[in-house]
Amino acid sequence: MNLLERWEQPGVWWQERVEHKIDPYQKYSTTRVGNFIEGAHRDGTPFQGHNFASQDYLSLASHPALTKAAIGAIETYGLHSAGSAALMGNTALSVALEKRLASFLGFDDVVVFPIGWAAGYGAVKTLVKPHDHVVIDILAHACLQEAARDATDNVHLHSHMNVKAVESRLARIRREDETCGILVVTETLFSMDSDFPDVAAMQAVCNQYNATLLVDCAHDLGALGATGRGKLEDFDLVGKVDILVGAFSKSFASMGGFVATNNKGFRFGLRGQCGPSTFTNAMSPVQAASILAALDIVEGEEGKVRREKLMHNSLRLRAGLEEAGFEVLGKPSAVVPMLIGDVLLARLMTRYAVEFGGIVNLVEHPAVARNACRWRLQVMADHTDEQIDAMVVIAEKAREMAEMHVEWLSANDNKGIMPDTLPATATARIVAAAE
């Protein structure tokens, strides 16, 4: 088969999904990212509503201080890094950012990357050789999973956050090979379930078996912890894990990522033998300036206030959804995973939520298990109590509408799914629910 021909039928399927208003993906914004947003579906159909679908946890994406810093960087350094970080791509801003991050994170050395994916993938791929082993949480981010598989055939998935499973696997590997390298991979906050592993126990087990622990802090750094240093701060582990990787796109209002270690030599591996760093352009001056300005806020009093408001909003949304009969997963964080289950119900709920003014993201298989579909609601510091409460009401109305729609489809042998094909009684209930 021609390689492109494989995509013809999936393309038809995706087009039919958007025509039937059950494709929530590839939406785009037409205004600034904020707690209320205007945007459009990929076919151009406009929408607007309370925004629970953007990763802007501290509401810094349009913060005046970051905007000013970005403009200043453009005026001084221009728009583009114009080279690899291995050659002449860094600027004084990116160098300053690496030093600032090392101090903030409690490590001797930090290397920044232009995107978060590159940092996670690059760290794993640079560390692991074909004869080495990777022991990785089954729910670890895709960039970490893909890097592990690309680096070695010796990849061992373990059940989610199971320290005993990690210890058992490390013991077995060491019985069979005393000299190989072993990388253990986990996260501080798993965003699909909003749960936290016992990182201290993982590090202790790694020390016991001479394995290296890599921790991804993309979703909690800046947003959690008394001083914004994430869950590692709560665990008293700041600067104490072997390798820390993260992204700036959640709490620092910029693309980009980093790798932090206490091993000076690893920097040169990441710069000279790491494809996502060696063979791509370095972080732009606009990114570096924006992140530095975000760090000023995160480390200051304003950052503390924003984290407190963020946690208040998360707790309020979780409580409201649970009171409305929804199952909310995990622990309080900027991510509020609301389990829906069935894929048809989930797609229809998402459609109606957006129509009612609640902008949400649906997560389906294979990102989660089959029939474990969920909304991954993303809370911002600038969400108001009124917006939180409105989102709960929207979720209730969307569920009612979707359940009626599924019931009607079943009774009518799935003949058509457009809203104007529903019987008059159902249409009347739908209109009433929307008011």
XYZ file of C-alpha atoms in Angstrom:
435
model
C 0.000 0.000 0.000
C 1.069 3.543 -0.672
C 1.919 5.108 2.681
C -0.306 8.132 2.136
C -3.272 5.977 1.093
C -3.410 4.592 4.609
C -4.631 7.971 5.808
C -7.469 8.445 3.338
C -10.110 6.543 5.298
C -9.100 7.994 8.680
C -9.344 11.424 7.053
C -12.929 10.710 5.980
C -13.731 9.511 9.502
C -12.346 12.675 11.086
C -14.262 14.853 8.661
C -17.501 13.036 9.451
C -16.851 13.562 13.157
C -16.635 17.326 12.787
C -19.684 17.391 10.507
C -21.689 15.603 13.196
C -20.341 17.921 15.911
C -18.595 15.199 17.898
C -14.991 16.161 17.141
C -13.674 18.351 19.994
C -10.054 18.336 18.821
C -7.925 20.925 17.047
C -9.981 23.845 18.344
C -8.234 27.184 18.108
C -8.469 30.487 19.942
C -9.372 33.779 18.307
C -8.622 35.888 21.407
C -5.989 35.873 24.135
C -5.843 32.818 26.367
C -7.675 33.617 29.590
C -10.413 32.397 31.895
C -12.966 33.326 29.200
C -12.101 32.721 25.582
C -13.409 32.968 22.049
C -12.376 30.408 19.492
C -13.472 28.089 16.722
C -13.690 24.419 15.894
C -11.418 23.223 13.122
C -14.224 23.724 10.569
C -14.436 27.390 11.572
C -17.598 27.142 13.687
C -17.178 29.782 16.410
C -17.656 29.323 20.136
C -17.045 31.238 23.321
C -17.174 30.412 26.991
C -15.484 29.802 30.303
C -12.087 28.360 29.479
C -11.170 25.126 31.261
C -9.150 23.792 28.328
C -5.892 25.773 28.439
C -2.680 25.005 30.297
C -2.177 28.424 31.853
C -2.284 27.452 35.498
C -1.077 30.724 37.024
C -2.854 32.869 34.407
C 0.400 34.376 33.155
C -0.155 33.963 29.402
C -1.220 37.603 29.045
C 0.393 39.020 32.175
C 1.690 42.582 31.575
C 5.114 41.819 33.077
C 5.666 38.894 30.706
C 4.401 40.865 27.724
C 6.796 43.689 28.558
C 9.707 41.252 28.942
C 8.939 39.623 25.587
C 8.805 42.976 23.799
C 12.077 44.013 25.408
C 13.728 40.791 24.278
C 12.583 41.360 20.705
C 13.925 44.892 20.719
C 17.321 43.789 22.074
C 17.885 40.333 20.571
C 15.360 40.010 17.764
C 12.890 37.182 17.259
C 15.033 34.145 16.550
C 17.869 32.208 18.154
C 19.182 31.504 14.625
C 21.267 28.494 15.577
C 21.714 25.338 17.607
C 22.605 25.659 21.281
C 25.651 23.519 20.447
C 26.917 26.272 18.167
C 25.834 29.939 18.350
C 22.122 29.674 19.140
C 22.076 30.680 22.794
C 21.633 34.264 23.895
C 22.593 35.975 27.128
C 18.953 35.476 28.164
C 18.955 31.688 27.784
C 22.289 31.454 29.598
C 20.888 33.597 32.415
C 17.778 31.408 32.521
C 19.848 28.240 32.962
C 21.724 29.782 35.884
C 18.534 31.118 37.444
C 16.803 27.749 37.136
C 19.733 25.903 38.684
C 19.403 28.104 41.763
C 15.602 27.820 41.832
C 15.583 24.042 41.399
C 18.532 23.322 43.720
C 20.735 21.657 41.100
C 24.279 22.354 39.950
C 23.388 22.482 36.274
C 20.382 23.090 34.018
C 20.093 22.826 30.228
C 17.105 24.449 28.513
C 15.368 23.235 25.344
C 13.046 25.036 22.904
C 10.127 22.674 23.674
C 9.238 20.476 26.631
C 8.958 17.313 24.532
C 12.569 17.767 23.417
C 13.764 17.985 27.017
C 12.046 14.795 28.148
C 12.825 12.805 25.029
C 16.371 14.122 24.787
C 17.259 13.353 28.394
C 16.158 9.715 28.170
C 17.593 9.107 24.708
C 20.969 10.619 25.639
C 21.299 8.678 28.874
C 20.238 5.214 27.729
C 22.316 2.973 25.444
C 21.047 -0.202 23.719
C 22.398 -2.524 26.445
C 20.827 -0.476 29.248
C 17.383 -0.885 30.842
C 14.498 1.519 31.426
C 11.897 0.907 34.148
C 9.035 3.305 33.486
C 5.569 4.013 34.870
C 2.901 2.833 32.453
C 1.309 6.305 32.548
C 4.503 8.309 32.016
C 4.345 10.986 29.316
C 4.567 9.933 25.686
C 7.901 11.732 25.128
C 9.463 9.593 27.867
C 7.882 6.368 26.614
C 8.961 6.956 23.013
C 12.493 7.880 24.010
C 12.813 4.711 26.071
C 11.655 2.512 23.176
C 13.932 4.329 20.738
C 16.934 3.947 23.035
C 16.720 0.257 23.981
C 14.692 -2.915 23.644
C 15.022 -3.392 27.406
C 11.981 -1.352 28.442
C 10.008 -2.511 31.476
C 6.600 -0.950 32.122
C 5.409 -1.097 35.718
C 1.929 -0.617 37.140
C 1.096 2.953 37.984
C 3.068 4.421 40.914
C 3.933 0.926 42.206
C 7.219 1.224 44.124
C 7.250 -2.478 44.980
C 6.992 -3.347 41.289
C 9.945 -1.062 40.572
C 12.015 -2.656 43.325
C 11.178 -6.150 42.114
C 12.160 -5.300 38.554
C 15.423 -3.629 39.622
C 16.365 -6.659 41.715
C 15.742 -8.973 38.773
C 17.758 -6.829 36.355
C 20.685 -6.631 38.768
C 20.654 -10.397 39.324
C 21.056 -10.857 35.582
C 23.415 -7.946 34.861
C 25.509 -6.146 37.465
C 27.069 -3.674 35.036
C 24.271 -2.306 32.843
C 22.815 1.134 33.318
C 19.237 1.386 34.607
C 16.990 4.428 34.260
C 13.800 4.620 36.331
C 11.242 7.133 35.037
C 8.322 8.712 36.876
C 6.526 12.037 37.291
C 5.747 14.267 40.241
C 2.173 14.824 39.026
C 0.456 12.556 36.501
C -1.934 14.823 34.656
C -4.450 12.248 33.427
C -5.295 11.126 36.978
C -3.899 14.050 39.029
C -2.020 11.765 41.392
C 1.440 11.835 42.976
C 3.915 8.932 43.388
C 6.154 8.397 46.406
C 9.231 9.963 44.829
C 11.319 9.612 48.002
C 10.733 5.858 48.040
C 11.545 5.655 44.324
C 14.842 7.499 44.828
C 15.763 5.253 47.760
C 15.133 2.117 45.712
C 17.193 3.519 42.844
C 20.066 4.236 45.208
C 19.892 0.681 46.527
C 20.251 -0.863 43.070
C 22.577 1.733 41.516
C 19.843 2.949 39.163
C 19.251 6.526 38.017
C 15.928 8.229 38.712
C 14.456 10.682 36.198
C 11.445 12.709 37.367
C 9.179 14.841 35.155
C 7.688 17.867 36.960
C 5.889 19.489 34.020
C 2.471 19.900 35.657
C 3.314 20.977 39.211
C 6.430 23.160 39.016
C 5.404 26.747 39.647
C 1.794 25.798 40.424
C 2.286 23.794 43.633
C 4.534 23.995 46.680
C 4.920 26.799 49.192
C 7.517 28.567 47.028
C 6.435 27.152 43.659
C 8.945 24.323 43.525
C 6.216 21.744 43.037
C 5.582 18.432 44.766
C 9.301 17.896 45.338
C 9.067 20.786 47.781
C 6.287 19.001 49.673
C 8.441 15.848 49.725
C 11.583 17.762 50.889
C 13.317 16.588 47.718
C 14.238 19.864 46.015
C 17.542 19.253 44.246
C 17.737 15.704 45.622
C 16.538 13.522 42.738
C 19.036 12.329 40.149
C 17.520 14.086 37.135
C 14.623 16.531 36.903
C 12.967 17.377 33.603
C 10.120 19.775 33.028
C 8.245 22.096 30.710
C 7.460 25.797 30.898
C 4.168 25.595 29.021
C 1.947 25.053 32.065
C 2.902 27.636 34.671
C 5.482 29.811 32.914
C 3.485 30.956 29.872
C 6.017 29.816 27.283
C 7.071 26.904 25.168
C 10.302 25.261 26.319
C 11.696 22.672 28.687
C 14.718 21.877 30.810
C 16.887 19.100 32.217
C 18.457 19.598 35.659
C 21.204 17.462 37.236
C 24.147 17.636 39.595
C 26.384 16.041 36.964
C 28.349 18.661 35.051
C 29.366 16.256 32.305
C 25.779 15.481 31.346
C 25.410 19.040 30.043
C 27.861 18.276 27.244
C 26.011 15.101 26.353
C 22.783 17.056 26.075
C 24.431 19.720 23.930
C 26.619 17.573 21.682
C 25.007 14.107 21.547
C 21.299 14.864 21.913
C 19.377 15.244 18.662
C 16.576 17.486 20.038
C 19.255 19.922 21.225
C 22.207 19.461 18.884
C 20.267 19.504 15.630
C 17.586 22.110 16.248
C 17.494 25.817 16.975
C 17.960 26.910 20.557
C 15.342 28.550 22.735
C 14.354 31.953 21.351
C 15.108 35.148 23.246
C 11.358 35.790 23.558
C 10.906 32.455 25.341
C 13.822 33.003 27.715
C 12.712 36.530 28.629
C 9.126 35.412 29.250
C 10.209 32.529 31.475
C 12.566 34.734 33.470
C 9.715 37.207 34.057
C 7.434 34.315 35.071
C 10.072 33.133 37.544
C 10.086 36.585 39.120
C 6.358 36.199 39.751
C 6.528 32.563 40.859
C 9.195 33.346 43.454
C 7.508 36.516 44.711
C 4.432 37.332 46.767
C 2.241 37.457 43.667
C 3.165 33.876 42.878
C 2.126 32.774 46.355
C -1.226 34.522 45.986
C -1.795 32.971 42.563
C -0.992 29.474 43.832
C -3.411 29.924 46.718
C -6.137 31.086 44.339
C -5.377 28.192 42.005
C -5.769 25.666 44.809
C -8.972 27.371 45.983
C -10.375 27.064 42.471
C -9.333 23.432 42.145
C -10.960 22.499 45.446
C -14.144 24.394 44.606
C -14.466 22.752 41.181
C -13.768 19.277 42.538
C -16.323 19.716 45.331
C -18.960 21.092 42.951
C -18.547 18.259 40.465
C -18.642 15.610 43.177
C -21.778 17.147 44.675
C -23.338 16.979 41.199
C -22.634 13.234 41.090
C -19.506 13.189 38.935
C -16.459 11.059 39.739
C -13.368 13.231 40.122
C -10.002 11.487 40.090
C -6.808 12.043 42.051
C -5.676 14.809 44.355
C -6.184 18.592 44.163
C -3.998 20.277 41.543
C -4.455 22.504 38.518
C -5.750 19.428 36.687
C -9.244 18.173 37.563
C -9.910 14.859 35.752
C -13.656 14.160 35.616
C -14.416 10.565 34.622
C -17.181 10.013 32.072
C -16.485 6.483 30.815
C -18.354 5.573 27.641
C -16.897 7.144 24.510
C -20.233 8.063 22.879
C -21.525 9.730 26.031
C -18.201 11.524 26.452
C -18.189 12.903 22.894
C -21.756 14.128 23.163
C -21.185 15.649 26.603
C -18.203 17.541 25.236
C -20.222 18.812 22.286
C -23.001 20.125 24.493
C -20.653 21.589 27.097
C -19.004 23.777 24.461
C -22.424 24.796 23.099
C -23.429 25.834 26.637
C -20.268 27.898 27.095
C -17.963 25.495 28.939
C -14.756 25.010 26.967
C -13.302 21.612 27.903
C -10.900 19.000 26.582
C -11.974 15.399 26.080
C -9.416 12.633 26.563
C -10.146 9.313 24.839
C -8.344 6.023 24.195
C -5.429 5.541 23.568
C -4.442 8.405 25.884
C -6.498 6.642 28.570
C -7.941 3.152 28.887
C -10.933 2.163 26.781
C -14.227 3.352 28.280
C -12.306 5.536 30.722
C -12.922 8.763 28.803
C -12.706 11.917 30.831
C -12.651 15.645 30.773
C -9.232 16.937 31.781
C -10.421 20.225 33.217
C -7.577 22.693 33.663
C -8.008 25.330 36.322
C -6.449 28.793 36.264
C -5.618 31.188 39.061
C -7.858 33.836 37.463
C -10.996 31.712 37.339
C -13.709 33.308 39.469
C -16.024 31.481 41.854
C -18.879 32.332 39.502
C -17.055 30.678 36.584
C -16.316 27.570 38.644
C -19.962 27.244 39.664
C -21.114 27.904 36.093
C -18.870 25.093 34.820
C -20.468 22.660 37.255
C -23.951 23.621 36.021
C -22.779 23.289 32.415
C -21.435 19.806 33.156
C -24.798 18.779 34.626
C -26.716 20.118 31.633
C -24.300 18.512 29.183
C -24.700 15.154 30.922
C -28.497 15.415 30.795
C -28.459 16.325 27.131
C -25.972 13.621 26.207
C -27.883 10.932 28.107
C -31.090 11.903 26.280
C -29.231 11.864 22.990
C -27.730 8.420 23.642
C -31.137 7.089 24.700
C -32.725 8.444 21.549
C -29.987 6.997 19.359
C -30.433 3.578 20.908
C -34.205 3.687 20.466
C -33.844 4.775 16.851
C -31.138 2.294 15.885
C -28.494 5.033 15.621
C -30.150 6.709 12.643
C -28.580 10.136 12.449
C -27.160 12.173 15.302
C -27.819 15.776 14.322
C -29.850 17.690 16.936
C -32.676 18.577 14.548
C -33.429 14.853 14.129
C -34.386 14.466 17.775
C -38.113 14.233 18.595
C -39.912 17.410 19.639
C -40.135 16.383 23.301
C -36.383 15.828 23.555
C -35.683 19.035 21.660
C -37.849 20.979 24.097
C -35.973 19.511 27.066
C -32.671 20.341 25.385
C -33.710 23.960 24.828
C -34.898 24.230 28.433
C -31.632 22.803 29.733
C -29.679 25.335 27.744
C -31.533 28.283 29.222
